[in-house]
C-alpha positions as a printed Julia matrix, in Angstrom:
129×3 Matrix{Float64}:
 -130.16  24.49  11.28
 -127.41  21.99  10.84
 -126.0   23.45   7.92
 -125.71  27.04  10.27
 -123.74  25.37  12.48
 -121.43  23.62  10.3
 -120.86  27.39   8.63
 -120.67  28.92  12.12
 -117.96  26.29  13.56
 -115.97  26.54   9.48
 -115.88  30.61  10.11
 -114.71  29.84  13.8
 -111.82  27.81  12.29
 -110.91  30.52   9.49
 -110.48  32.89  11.98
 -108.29  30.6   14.4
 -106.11  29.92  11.42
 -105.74  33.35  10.35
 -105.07  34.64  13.92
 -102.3   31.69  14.14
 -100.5   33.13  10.97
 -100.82  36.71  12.16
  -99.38  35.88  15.42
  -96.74  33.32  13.85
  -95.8   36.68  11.29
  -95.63  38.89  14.38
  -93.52  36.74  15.95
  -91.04  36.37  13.19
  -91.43  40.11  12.74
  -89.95  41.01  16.18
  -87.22  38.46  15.71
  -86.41  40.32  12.7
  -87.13  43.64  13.56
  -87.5   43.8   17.13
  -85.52  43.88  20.15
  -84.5   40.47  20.66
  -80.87  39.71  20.6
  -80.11  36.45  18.53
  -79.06  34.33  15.51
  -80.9   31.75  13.24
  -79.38  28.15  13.21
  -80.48  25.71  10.87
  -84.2   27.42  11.01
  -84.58  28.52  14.19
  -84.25  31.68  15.86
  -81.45  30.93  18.78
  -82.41  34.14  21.36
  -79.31  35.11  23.28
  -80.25  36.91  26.46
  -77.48  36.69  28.32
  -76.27  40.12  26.0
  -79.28  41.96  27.02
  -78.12  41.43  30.43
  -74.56  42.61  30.46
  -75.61  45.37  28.17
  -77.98  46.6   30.82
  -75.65  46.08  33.6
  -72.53  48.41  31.48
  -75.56  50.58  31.36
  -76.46  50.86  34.82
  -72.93  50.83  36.61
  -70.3   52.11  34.47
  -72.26  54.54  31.9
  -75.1   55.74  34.31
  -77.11  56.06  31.28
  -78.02  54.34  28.04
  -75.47  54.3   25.62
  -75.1   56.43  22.47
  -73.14  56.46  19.67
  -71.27  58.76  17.81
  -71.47  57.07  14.91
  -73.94  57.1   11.25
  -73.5   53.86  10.38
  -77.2   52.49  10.7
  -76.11  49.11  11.71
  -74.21  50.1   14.43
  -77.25  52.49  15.19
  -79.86  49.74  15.19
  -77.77  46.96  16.99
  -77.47  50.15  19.61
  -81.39  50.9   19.72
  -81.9   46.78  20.23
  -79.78  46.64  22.87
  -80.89  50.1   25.09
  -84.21  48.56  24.69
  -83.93  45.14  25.89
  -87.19  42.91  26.38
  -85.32  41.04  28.78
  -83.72  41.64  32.03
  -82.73  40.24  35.33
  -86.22  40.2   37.03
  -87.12  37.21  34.21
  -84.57  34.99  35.29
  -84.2   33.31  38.67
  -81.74  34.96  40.47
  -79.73  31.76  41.24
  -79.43  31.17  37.19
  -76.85  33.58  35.92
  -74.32  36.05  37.2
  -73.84  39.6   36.16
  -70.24  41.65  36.69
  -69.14  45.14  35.2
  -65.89  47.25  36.47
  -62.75  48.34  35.17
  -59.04  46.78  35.16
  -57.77  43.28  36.6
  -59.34  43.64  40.04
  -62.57  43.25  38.19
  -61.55  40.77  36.35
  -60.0   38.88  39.99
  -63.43  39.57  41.65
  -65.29  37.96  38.52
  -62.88  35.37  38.75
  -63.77  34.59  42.28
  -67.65  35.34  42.62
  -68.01  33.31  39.88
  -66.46  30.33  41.21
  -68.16  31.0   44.48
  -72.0   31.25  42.85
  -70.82  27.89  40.31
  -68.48  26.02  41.87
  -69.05  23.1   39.11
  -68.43  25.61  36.66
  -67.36  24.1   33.07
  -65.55  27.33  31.81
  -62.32  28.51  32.65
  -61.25  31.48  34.09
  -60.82  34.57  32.59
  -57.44  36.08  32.25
């Protein structure tokens, strides 16, 4: 009886390990292949959403659509796929968090100016020109 157990609780902790290494290679996987927008740094996967959200936001108010390229080149393809296809979005952030601007021309530029300041008045970057 004892030596059931001790098999039972060893083929428990097989398949915890191997369902730790599958997750940990899916994981990597999407990093790699999948719609996440980022960079490695010194080992680590560095996931920069804020991309994903201005993407989404050219998307929404100035293309009406998602965008498309006229283009073969398969990098420029795939970054293009990534990015129409974003994981992330607005609704996972608090609202408060992060601010969000598309338009054309200086006004734009004036308004993100302002809002900006407005929403983060201790603001550490400068304003754009």
């Amino acid at each position: 009886m004892k030596k059931k157990k001790i098999t039972v609780i060893f083929l428990l902790l097989i398949i915890i390990i191997l369902s730790g290494y599958f997750l940990l290679k899916n994981i990597q996987n999407k990093h790699n292949t999948g719609n996440y927008l980022g960079s490695y740094y010194k080992g680590n996967y560095v996931w920069g959403g804020a991309m994903n959200l201005a993407w989404n936001d050219l998307n929404e108010n100035i293309v009406g659509e998602k965008l498309k390229l006229d283009t073969r080149d398969k990098m420029a393809l795939d970054m293009v796929e990534k990015l129409n296809n974003a994981v992330f979005g607005k609704d996972d952030l608090d609202k408060e968090s992060y601010y969000i601007k598309s338009g054309y021309g200086q006004e734009t530029v004036n308004l993100i100016n302002q809002e900006s300041r407005d929403k983060f008045p201790e603001k550490s970057f400068p304003d754009l020109s």
